[in-house]
Coordinates of C-alpha atoms and ligand atoms in Angstrom, one line a residue:
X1 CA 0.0 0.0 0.0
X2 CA 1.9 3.3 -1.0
X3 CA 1.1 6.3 1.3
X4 CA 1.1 9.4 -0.5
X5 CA 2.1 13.3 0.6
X6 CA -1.2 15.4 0.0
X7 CA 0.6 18.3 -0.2
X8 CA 3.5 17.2 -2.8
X9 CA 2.0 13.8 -4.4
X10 CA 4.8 12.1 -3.6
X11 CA 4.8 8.6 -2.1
X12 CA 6.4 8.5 0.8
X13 CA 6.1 4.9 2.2
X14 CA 5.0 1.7 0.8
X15 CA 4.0 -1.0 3.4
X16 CA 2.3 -4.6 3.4
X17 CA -1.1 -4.5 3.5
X18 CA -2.9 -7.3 5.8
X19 CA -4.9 -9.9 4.3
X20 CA -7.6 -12.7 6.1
X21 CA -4.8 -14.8 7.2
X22 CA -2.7 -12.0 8.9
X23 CA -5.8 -10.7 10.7
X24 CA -7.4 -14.2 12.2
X25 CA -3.6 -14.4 13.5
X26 CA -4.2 -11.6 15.0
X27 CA -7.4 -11.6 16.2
X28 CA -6.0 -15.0 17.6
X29 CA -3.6 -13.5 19.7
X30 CA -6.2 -10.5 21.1
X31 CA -8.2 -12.6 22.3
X32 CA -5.8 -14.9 24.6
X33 CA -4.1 -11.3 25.1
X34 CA -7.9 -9.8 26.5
X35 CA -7.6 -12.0 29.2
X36 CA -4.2 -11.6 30.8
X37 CA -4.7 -7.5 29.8
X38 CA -7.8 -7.7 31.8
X39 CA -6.5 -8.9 34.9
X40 CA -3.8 -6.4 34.9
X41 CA -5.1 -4.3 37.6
X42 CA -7.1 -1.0 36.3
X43 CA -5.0 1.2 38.0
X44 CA -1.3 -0.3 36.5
X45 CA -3.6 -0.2 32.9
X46 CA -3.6 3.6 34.0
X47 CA -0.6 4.3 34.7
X48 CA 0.2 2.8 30.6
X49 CA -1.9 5.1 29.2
X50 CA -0.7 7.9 31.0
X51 CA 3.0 7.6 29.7
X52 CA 1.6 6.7 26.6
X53 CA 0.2 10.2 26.5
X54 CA 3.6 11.3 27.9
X55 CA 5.1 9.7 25.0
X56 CA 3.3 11.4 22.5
X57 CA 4.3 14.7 24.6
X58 CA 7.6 14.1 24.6
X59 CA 7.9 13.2 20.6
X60 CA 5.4 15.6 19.6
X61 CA 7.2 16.9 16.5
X62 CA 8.0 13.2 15.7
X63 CA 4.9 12.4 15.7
X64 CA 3.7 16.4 13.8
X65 CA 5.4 15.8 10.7
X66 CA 4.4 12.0 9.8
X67 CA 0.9 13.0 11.1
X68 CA 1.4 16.4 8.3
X69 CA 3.3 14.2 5.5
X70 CA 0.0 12.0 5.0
X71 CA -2.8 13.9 5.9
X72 CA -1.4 17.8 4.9
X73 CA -2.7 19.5 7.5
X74 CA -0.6 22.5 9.1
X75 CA 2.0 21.5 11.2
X76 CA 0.8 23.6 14.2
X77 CA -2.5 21.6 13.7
X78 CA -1.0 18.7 14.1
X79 CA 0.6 19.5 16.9
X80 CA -2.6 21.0 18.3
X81 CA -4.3 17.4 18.0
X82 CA -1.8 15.6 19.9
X83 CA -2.3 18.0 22.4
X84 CA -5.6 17.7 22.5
X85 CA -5.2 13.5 22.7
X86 CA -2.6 14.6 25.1
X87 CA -6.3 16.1 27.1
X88 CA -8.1 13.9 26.5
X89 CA -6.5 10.8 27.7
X90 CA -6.0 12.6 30.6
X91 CA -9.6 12.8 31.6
X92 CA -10.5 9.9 30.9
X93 CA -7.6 8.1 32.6
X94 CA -8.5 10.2 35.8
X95 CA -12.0 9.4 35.4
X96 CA -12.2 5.5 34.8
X97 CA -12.0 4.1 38.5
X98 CA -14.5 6.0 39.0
X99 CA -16.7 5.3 35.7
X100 CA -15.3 1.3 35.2
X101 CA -15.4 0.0 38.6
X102 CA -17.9 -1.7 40.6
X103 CA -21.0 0.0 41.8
X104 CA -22.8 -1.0 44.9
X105 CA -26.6 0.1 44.2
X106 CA -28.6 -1.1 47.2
X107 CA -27.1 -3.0 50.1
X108 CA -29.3 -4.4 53.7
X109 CA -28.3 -7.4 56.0
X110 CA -29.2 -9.9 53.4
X111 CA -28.9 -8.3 50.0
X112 CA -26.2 -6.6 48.0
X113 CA -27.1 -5.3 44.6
X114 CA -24.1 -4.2 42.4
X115 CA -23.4 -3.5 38.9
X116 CA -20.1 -5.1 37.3
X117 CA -18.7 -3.0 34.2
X118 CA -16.9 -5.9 32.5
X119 CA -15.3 -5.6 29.3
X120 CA -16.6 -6.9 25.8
X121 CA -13.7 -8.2 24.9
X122 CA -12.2 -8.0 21.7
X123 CA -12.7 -5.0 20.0
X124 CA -12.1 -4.1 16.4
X125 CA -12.1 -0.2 16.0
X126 CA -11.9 0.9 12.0
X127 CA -10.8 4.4 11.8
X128 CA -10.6 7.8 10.3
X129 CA -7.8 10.1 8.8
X130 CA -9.1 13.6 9.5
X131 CA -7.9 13.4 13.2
X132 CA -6.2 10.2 13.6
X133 CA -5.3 11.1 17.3
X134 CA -8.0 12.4 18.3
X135 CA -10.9 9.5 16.8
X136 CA -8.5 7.3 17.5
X137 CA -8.1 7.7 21.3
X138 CA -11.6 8.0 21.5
X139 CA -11.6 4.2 21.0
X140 CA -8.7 2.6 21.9
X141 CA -8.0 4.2 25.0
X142 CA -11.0 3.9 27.0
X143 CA -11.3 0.3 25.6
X144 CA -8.2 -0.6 26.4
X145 CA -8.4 1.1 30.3
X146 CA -11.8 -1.6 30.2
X147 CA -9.9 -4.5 29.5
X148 CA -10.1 -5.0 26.1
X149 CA -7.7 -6.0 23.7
X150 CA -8.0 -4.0 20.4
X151 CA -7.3 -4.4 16.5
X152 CA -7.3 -0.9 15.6
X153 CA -7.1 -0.5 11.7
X154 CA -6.3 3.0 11.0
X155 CA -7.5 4.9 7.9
X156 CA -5.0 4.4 4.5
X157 CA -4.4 7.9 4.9
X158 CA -3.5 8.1 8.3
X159 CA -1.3 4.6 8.3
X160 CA 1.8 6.0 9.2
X161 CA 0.3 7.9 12.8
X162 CA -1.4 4.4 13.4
X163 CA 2.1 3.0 13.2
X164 CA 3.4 5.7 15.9
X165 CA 0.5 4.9 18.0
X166 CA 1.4 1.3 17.9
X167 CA 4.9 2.2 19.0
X168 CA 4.0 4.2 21.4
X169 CA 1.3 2.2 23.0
X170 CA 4.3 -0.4 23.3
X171 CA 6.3 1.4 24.7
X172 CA 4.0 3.1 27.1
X173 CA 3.6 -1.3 28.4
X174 CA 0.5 -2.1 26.5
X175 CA 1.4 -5.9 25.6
X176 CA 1.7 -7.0 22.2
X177 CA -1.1 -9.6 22.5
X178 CA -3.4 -6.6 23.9
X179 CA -3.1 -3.9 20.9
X180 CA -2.6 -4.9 17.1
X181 CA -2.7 -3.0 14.2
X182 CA -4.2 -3.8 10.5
X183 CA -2.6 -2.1 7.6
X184 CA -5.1 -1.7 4.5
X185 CA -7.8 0.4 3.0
X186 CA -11.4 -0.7 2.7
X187 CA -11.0 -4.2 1.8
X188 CA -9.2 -5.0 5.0
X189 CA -12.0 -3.2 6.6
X190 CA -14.5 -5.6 5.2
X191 CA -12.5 -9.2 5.9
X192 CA -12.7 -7.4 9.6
X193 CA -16.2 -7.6 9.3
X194 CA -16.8 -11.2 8.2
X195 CA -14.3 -11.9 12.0
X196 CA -15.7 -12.2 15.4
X197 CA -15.0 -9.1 17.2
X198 CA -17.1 -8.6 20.3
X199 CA -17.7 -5.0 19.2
X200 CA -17.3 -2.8 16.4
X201 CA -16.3 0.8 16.8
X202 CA -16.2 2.8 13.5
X203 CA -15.3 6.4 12.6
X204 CA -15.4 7.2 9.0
X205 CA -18.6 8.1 6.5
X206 CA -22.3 7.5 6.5
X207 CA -22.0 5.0 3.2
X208 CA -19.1 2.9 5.2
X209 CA -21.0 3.0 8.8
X210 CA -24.5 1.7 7.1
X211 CA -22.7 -1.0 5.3
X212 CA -20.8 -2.0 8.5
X213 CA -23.7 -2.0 11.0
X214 CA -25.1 -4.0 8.3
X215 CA -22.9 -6.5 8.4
X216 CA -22.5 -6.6 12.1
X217 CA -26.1 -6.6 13.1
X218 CA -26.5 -10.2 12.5
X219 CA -23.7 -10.8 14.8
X220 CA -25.3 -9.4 17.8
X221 CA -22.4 -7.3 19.2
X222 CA -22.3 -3.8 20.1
X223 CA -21.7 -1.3 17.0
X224 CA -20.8 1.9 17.9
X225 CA -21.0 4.8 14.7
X226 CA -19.5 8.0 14.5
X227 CA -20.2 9.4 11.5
X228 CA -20.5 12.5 9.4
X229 CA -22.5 15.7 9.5
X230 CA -23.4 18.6 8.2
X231 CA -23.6 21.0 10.9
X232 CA -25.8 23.9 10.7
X233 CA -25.0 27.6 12.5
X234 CA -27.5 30.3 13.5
X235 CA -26.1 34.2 14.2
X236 CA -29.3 35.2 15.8
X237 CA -30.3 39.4 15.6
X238 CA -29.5 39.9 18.8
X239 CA -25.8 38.5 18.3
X240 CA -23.0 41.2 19.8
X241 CA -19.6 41.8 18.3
X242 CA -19.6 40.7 14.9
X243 CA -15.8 40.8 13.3
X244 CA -15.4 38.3 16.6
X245 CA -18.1 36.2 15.9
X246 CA -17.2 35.9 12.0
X247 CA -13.6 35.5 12.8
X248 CA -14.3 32.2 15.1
X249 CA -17.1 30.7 13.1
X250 CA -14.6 31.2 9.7
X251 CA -12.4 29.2 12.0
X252 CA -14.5 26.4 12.8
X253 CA -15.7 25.5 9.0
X254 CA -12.0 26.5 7.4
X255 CA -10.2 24.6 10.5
X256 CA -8.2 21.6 9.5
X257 CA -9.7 22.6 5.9
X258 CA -12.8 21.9 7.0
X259 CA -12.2 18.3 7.2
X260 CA -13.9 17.6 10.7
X261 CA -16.8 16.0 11.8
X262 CA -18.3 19.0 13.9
X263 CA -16.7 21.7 11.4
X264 CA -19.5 24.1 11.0
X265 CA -21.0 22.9 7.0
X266 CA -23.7 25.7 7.0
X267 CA -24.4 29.1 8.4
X268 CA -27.9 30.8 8.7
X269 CA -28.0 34.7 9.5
X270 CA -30.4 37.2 10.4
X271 CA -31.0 39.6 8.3
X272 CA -30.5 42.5 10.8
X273 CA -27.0 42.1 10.7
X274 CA -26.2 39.8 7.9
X275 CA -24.4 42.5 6.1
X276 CA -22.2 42.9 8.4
X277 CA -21.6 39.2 9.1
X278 CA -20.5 38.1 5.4
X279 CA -18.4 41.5 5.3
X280 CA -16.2 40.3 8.6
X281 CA -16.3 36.7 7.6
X282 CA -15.2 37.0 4.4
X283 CA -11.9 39.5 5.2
X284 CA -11.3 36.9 7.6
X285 CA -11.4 34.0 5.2
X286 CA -9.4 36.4 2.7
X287 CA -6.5 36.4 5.3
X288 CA -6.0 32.6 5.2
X289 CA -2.6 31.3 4.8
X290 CA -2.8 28.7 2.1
X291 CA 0.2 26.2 0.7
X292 CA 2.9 24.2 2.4
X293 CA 1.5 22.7 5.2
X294 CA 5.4 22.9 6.7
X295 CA 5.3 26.1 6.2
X296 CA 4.8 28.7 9.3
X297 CA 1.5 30.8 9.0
X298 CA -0.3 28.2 7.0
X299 CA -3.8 28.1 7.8
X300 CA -5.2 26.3 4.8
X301 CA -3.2 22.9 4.0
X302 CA -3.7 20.5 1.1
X303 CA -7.0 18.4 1.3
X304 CA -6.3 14.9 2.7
X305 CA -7.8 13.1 -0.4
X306 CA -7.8 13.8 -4.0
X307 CA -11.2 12.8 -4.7
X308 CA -12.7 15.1 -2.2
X309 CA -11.2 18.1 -4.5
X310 CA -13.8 16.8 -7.0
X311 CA -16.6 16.6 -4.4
X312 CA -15.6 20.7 -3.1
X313 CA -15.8 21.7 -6.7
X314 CA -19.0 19.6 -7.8
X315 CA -20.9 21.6 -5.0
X316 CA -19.2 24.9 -5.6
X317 CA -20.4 24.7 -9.6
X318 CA -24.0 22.9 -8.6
X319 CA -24.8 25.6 -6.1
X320 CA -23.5 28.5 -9.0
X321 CA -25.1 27.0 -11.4
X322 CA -28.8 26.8 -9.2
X323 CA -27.8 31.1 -8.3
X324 CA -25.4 31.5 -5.7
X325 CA -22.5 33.6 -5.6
X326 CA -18.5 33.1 -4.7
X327 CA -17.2 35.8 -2.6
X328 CA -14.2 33.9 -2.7
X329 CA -11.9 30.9 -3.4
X330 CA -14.0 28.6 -5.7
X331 CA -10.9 26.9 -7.3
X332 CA -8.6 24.5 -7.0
X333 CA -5.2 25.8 -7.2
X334 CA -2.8 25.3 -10.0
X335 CA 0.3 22.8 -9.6
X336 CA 1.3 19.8 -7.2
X337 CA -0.8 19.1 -4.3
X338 CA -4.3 18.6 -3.3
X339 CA -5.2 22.3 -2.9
X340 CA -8.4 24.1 -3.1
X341 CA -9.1 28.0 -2.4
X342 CA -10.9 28.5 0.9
X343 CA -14.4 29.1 -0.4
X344 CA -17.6 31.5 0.6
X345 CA -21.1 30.7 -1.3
X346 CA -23.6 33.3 -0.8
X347 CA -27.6 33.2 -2.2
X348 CA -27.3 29.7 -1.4
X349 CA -30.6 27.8 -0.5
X350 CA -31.4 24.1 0.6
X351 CA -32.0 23.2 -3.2
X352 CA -28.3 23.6 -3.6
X353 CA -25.5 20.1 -2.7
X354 CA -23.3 22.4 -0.6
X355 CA -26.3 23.2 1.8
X356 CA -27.3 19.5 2.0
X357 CA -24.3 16.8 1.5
X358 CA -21.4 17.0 3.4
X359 CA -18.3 18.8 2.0
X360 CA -15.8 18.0 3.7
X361 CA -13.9 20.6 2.7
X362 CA -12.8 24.5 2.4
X363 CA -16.3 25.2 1.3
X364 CA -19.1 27.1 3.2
X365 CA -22.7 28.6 2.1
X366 CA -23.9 31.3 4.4
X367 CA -27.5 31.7 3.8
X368 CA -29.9 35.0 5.4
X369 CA -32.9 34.5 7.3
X370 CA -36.2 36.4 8.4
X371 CA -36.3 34.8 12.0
X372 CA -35.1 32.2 14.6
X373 CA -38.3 30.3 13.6
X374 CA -36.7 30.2 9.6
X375 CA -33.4 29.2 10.4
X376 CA -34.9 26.2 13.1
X377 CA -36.9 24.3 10.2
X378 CA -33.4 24.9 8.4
X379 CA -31.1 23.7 10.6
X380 CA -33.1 21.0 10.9
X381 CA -33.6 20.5 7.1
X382 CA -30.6 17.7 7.1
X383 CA -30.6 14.0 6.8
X384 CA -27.4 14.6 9.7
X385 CA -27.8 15.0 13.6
X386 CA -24.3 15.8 14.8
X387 CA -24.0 19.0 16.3
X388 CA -25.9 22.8 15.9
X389 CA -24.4 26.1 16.9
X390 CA -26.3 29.2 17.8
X391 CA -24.8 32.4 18.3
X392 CA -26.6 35.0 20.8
X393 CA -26.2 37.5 23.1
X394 CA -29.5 35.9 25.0
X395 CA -28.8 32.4 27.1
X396 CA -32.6 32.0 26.9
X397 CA -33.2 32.6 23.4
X398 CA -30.1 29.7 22.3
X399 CA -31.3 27.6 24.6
X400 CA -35.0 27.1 22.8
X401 CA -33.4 27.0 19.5
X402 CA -31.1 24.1 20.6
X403 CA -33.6 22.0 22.7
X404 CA -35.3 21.6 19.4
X405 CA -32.3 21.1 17.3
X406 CA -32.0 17.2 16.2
X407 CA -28.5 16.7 16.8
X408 CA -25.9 14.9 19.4
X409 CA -24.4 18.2 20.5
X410 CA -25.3 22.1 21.1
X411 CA -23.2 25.1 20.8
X412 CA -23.7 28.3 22.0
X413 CA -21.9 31.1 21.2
X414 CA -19.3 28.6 20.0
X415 CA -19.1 25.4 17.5
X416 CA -16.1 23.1 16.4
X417 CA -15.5 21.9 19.9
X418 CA -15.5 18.6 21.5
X419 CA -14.9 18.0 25.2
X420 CA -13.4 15.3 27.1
X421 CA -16.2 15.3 29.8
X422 CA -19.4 15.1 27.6
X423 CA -20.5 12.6 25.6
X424 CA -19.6 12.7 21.9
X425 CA -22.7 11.1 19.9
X426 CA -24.6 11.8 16.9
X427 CA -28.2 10.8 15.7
X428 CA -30.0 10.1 12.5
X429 CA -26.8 9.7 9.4
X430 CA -24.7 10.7 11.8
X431 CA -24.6 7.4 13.8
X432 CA -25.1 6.8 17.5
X433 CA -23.6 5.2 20.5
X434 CA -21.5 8.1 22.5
X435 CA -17.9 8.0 22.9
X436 CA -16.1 10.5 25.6
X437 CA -17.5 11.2 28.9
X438 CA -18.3 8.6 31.3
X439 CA -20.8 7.5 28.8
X440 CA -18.0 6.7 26.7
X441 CA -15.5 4.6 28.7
X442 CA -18.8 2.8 29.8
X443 CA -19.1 1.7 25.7
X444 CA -17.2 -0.6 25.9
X445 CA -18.3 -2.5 29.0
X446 CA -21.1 -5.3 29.6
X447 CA -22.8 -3.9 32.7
X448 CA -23.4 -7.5 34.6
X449 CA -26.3 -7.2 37.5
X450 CA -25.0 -8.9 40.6
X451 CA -27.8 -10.0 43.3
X452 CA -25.5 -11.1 46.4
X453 CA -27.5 -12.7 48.9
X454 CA -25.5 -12.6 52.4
X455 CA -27.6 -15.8 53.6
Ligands
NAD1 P1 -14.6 6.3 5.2 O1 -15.9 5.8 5.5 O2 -14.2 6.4 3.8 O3 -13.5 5.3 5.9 C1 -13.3 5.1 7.3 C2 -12.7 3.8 7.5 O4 -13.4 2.7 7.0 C3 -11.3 3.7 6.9 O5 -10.4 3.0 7.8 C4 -11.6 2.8 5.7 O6 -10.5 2.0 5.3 C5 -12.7 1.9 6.2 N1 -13.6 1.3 5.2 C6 -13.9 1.8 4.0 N2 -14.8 1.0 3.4 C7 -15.0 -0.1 4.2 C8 -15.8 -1.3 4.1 N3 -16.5 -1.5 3.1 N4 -15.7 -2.1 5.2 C9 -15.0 -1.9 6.3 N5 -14.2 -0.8 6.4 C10 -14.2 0.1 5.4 O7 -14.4 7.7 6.0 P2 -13.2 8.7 6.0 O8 -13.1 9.3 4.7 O9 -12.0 8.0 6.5 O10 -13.6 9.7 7.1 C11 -14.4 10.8 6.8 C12 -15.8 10.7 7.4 O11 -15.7 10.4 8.7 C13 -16.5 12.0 7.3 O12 -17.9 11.7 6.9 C14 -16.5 12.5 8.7 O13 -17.5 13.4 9.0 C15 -16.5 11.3 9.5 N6 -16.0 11.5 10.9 C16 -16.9 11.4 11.9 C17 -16.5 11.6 13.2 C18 -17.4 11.7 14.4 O14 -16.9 11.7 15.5 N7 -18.7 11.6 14.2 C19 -15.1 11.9 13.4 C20 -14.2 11.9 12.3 C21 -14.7 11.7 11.1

């Protein structure tokens, strides 16, 4: 399998792929691993994950530039997202004796009642590129601070970070026979399906999750899907400072080249200060660094996948061709590298691809509206339920807006933004189970009722 640089289309690596017989080995050797893992007491299995964490600390730019030579994001940005493992790991390494172990729910002279949180065993977790850190530790970790052992197939485009996670994890003391790897692209995906896993924990794209819950429903296992989105944003009339507001919603649709799950895909704005609002937000977009993803300043990096280039400029020419209007960007750029011009779509309605399929990339449509009423029914106009954002000066007035919002997670006066603490979970196409939170290192237990009679 060659791994390519987004930014230069070079390859850069060429590994061996896995194939059926590689992977039952594997899955061999997790499962006799699950069981001594699992009786390596939960505070020793944190104390791993915490120097693994350390690791990553400590070989941060290591770790940067593969994560930027496969995936082209900025270098700063990849440095950001190892932090931001670095963060997470740490709650939910502080948090999981309190979350995994035994709960004592009633207790008299004859009877205790208590709730075991025993592992699933193990668990196959098929991954995403976009933040290979981040989705990735989402799963592994908390499953492996359970008890599990886990095959954790990265993305093709993120292979080499799943091979520094690998080492690290080793390092760190996770046992061989407790964490494998597969190397591969979709079709080592799907002979993971037709194994025995005791769960399946995907991140990736709508089209892969359906197929894969699919094929693991028959199995009866847990499935957990995080999938994709197209996450709406409201500026309501009553919304104060404007330049600040444009300048950190441009952020969280351009971020990472708008190749996130919660980056914001849509923005609705009242029209007593959308003026004003596309003015700010497109100088801000206008100041974007784009090129060399090495390079210092860069804000805009290459696009992670070639084919997505076609998808950006499919909906950029649909949604001009059906009226709307480029502010700016709506190009690829000329020369080496998967680069398109950050992009602002105005006149844009919900007849139009960009305001209904996820783009994935530098792309945004920013749509005016007559009331909060208007942009509800829109924001809610989506086959997605990941998260909604709603900007405000009034606690009140966001908070109606989002308690009818169909979606996982609400923003106010901020979007893009995921938190250790609270659970991360989408509805409808954009999957379900929760990862993060106590809800999430509780995925992947089996809670088992005990009834202890005394005599
Ligand atoms: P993808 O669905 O193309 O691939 C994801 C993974 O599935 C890869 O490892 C791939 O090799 C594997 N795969 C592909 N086909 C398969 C098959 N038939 N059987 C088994 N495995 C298969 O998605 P992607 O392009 O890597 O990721 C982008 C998508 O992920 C976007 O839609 C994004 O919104 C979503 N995402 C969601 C979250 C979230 O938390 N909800 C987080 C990150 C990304």
């Amino acid at each position: 399998m060659k791994v390519v640089n987004p930014a230069t289309e070079q390859v850069i690596a060429d590994l061996k792929e896995d194939n059926a017989a590689s992977l039952k080995k594997k899955l061999s050797l997790l499962k006799l691993g699950q069981k001594k893992w699992n009786a390596v007491p939960l505070k020793k299995r944190v104390a791993i994950l915490q120097k693994f964490s350390a690791l990553l600390k400590e070989n941060i730019e290591e770790c940067s530039r593969v994560l930027t030579s496969e995936v082209g994001k900025p270098l700063q940005q990849s440095r950001n997202e190892i932090n931001g493992a670095g963060n997470r790991i740490k709650w939910l390494t502080e948090n999981a004796e309190k979350f995994l172990s035994e709960e004592v729910m009633s207790e008299d002279a004859n009877m205790k009642e208590v709730i075991r949180y025993e592992p699933l065993g193990v668990v196959c977790n098929i991954s995403a590129w976009n933040y290979p850190y981040l989705v990735g530790t989402n799963v592994f970790v908390p499953a492996l601070l359970a008890g599990n052992s886990v095959l954790y197939k990265p993305s093709e485009f993120s292979t080499l970070t799943g091979l520094e996670i690998e080492k690290f994890l080793k390092k760190a003391g996770v046992p061989d026979d407790a964490f494998q790897i597969a190397i591969g692209a979709r079709e080592v995906g799907a002979t993971l399906l037709d194994l025995n896993f005791d769960g399946y924990f995907f991140t990736g794209s709508y089209a892969t999750g359906k197929f894969i819950y699919e094929k693991v429903a028959p199995k009866m296992v847990p499935c957990g899907l995080e999938l994709g989105g197209k996450d709406p944003l409201y500026v309501a009339a009553d919304a104060k400072d404007i330049k600040h507001i444009a300048a950190g919603t441009a952020d969280g649709a351009f971020y990472n080249n708008g190749q996130s799950c919660c980056s914001v895909e849509r923005i609705y704005v009242h029209e007593k200060v959308y003026n004003k609002y596309v003015e700010e937000f497109v100088k801000e977009v206008k100041s974007y660094k784009s090129g060399d993803p090495t390079d210092d300043g860069v804000y805009i990096g290459a696009l992670t996948r070639e084919a997505q280039l076609r998808v950006v400029d499919a909906q950029v020419k649909d949604a001009v061709k059906k009226g709307a209007k480029v502010l700016t960007g709506g190009k690829k750029l000329s020369g080496k590298g998967h680069f398109y011009e950050p992009t602002v779509l105005v006149n844009v309605n919900h007849k139009m691809k960009v305001m209904r399929d996820e783009s994935f990339g530098p792309v945004i449509g920013i749509q005016k509206v007559k009331s909060d009423e208007e942009a509800l029914e829109l924001m809610n106009d989506t086959e997605y339920g990941l998260t909604a954002a709603v900007y405000s000066s009034s606690q009140s007035r966001a908070a109606k807006i989002l308690a009818q919002t169909n979606s996982g997670t609400g923003y106010w006066n901020c979007c893009d933004r995921v938190s250790a603490a609270l659970p991360w979970s989408g509805r409808k196409h954009s999957g379900f189970g929760s990862t993060l939170s106590h809800v999430g290192l509780r995925a992947f237990t089996q809670p088992k009722g005990m009834h202890l009679r005394k005599s």
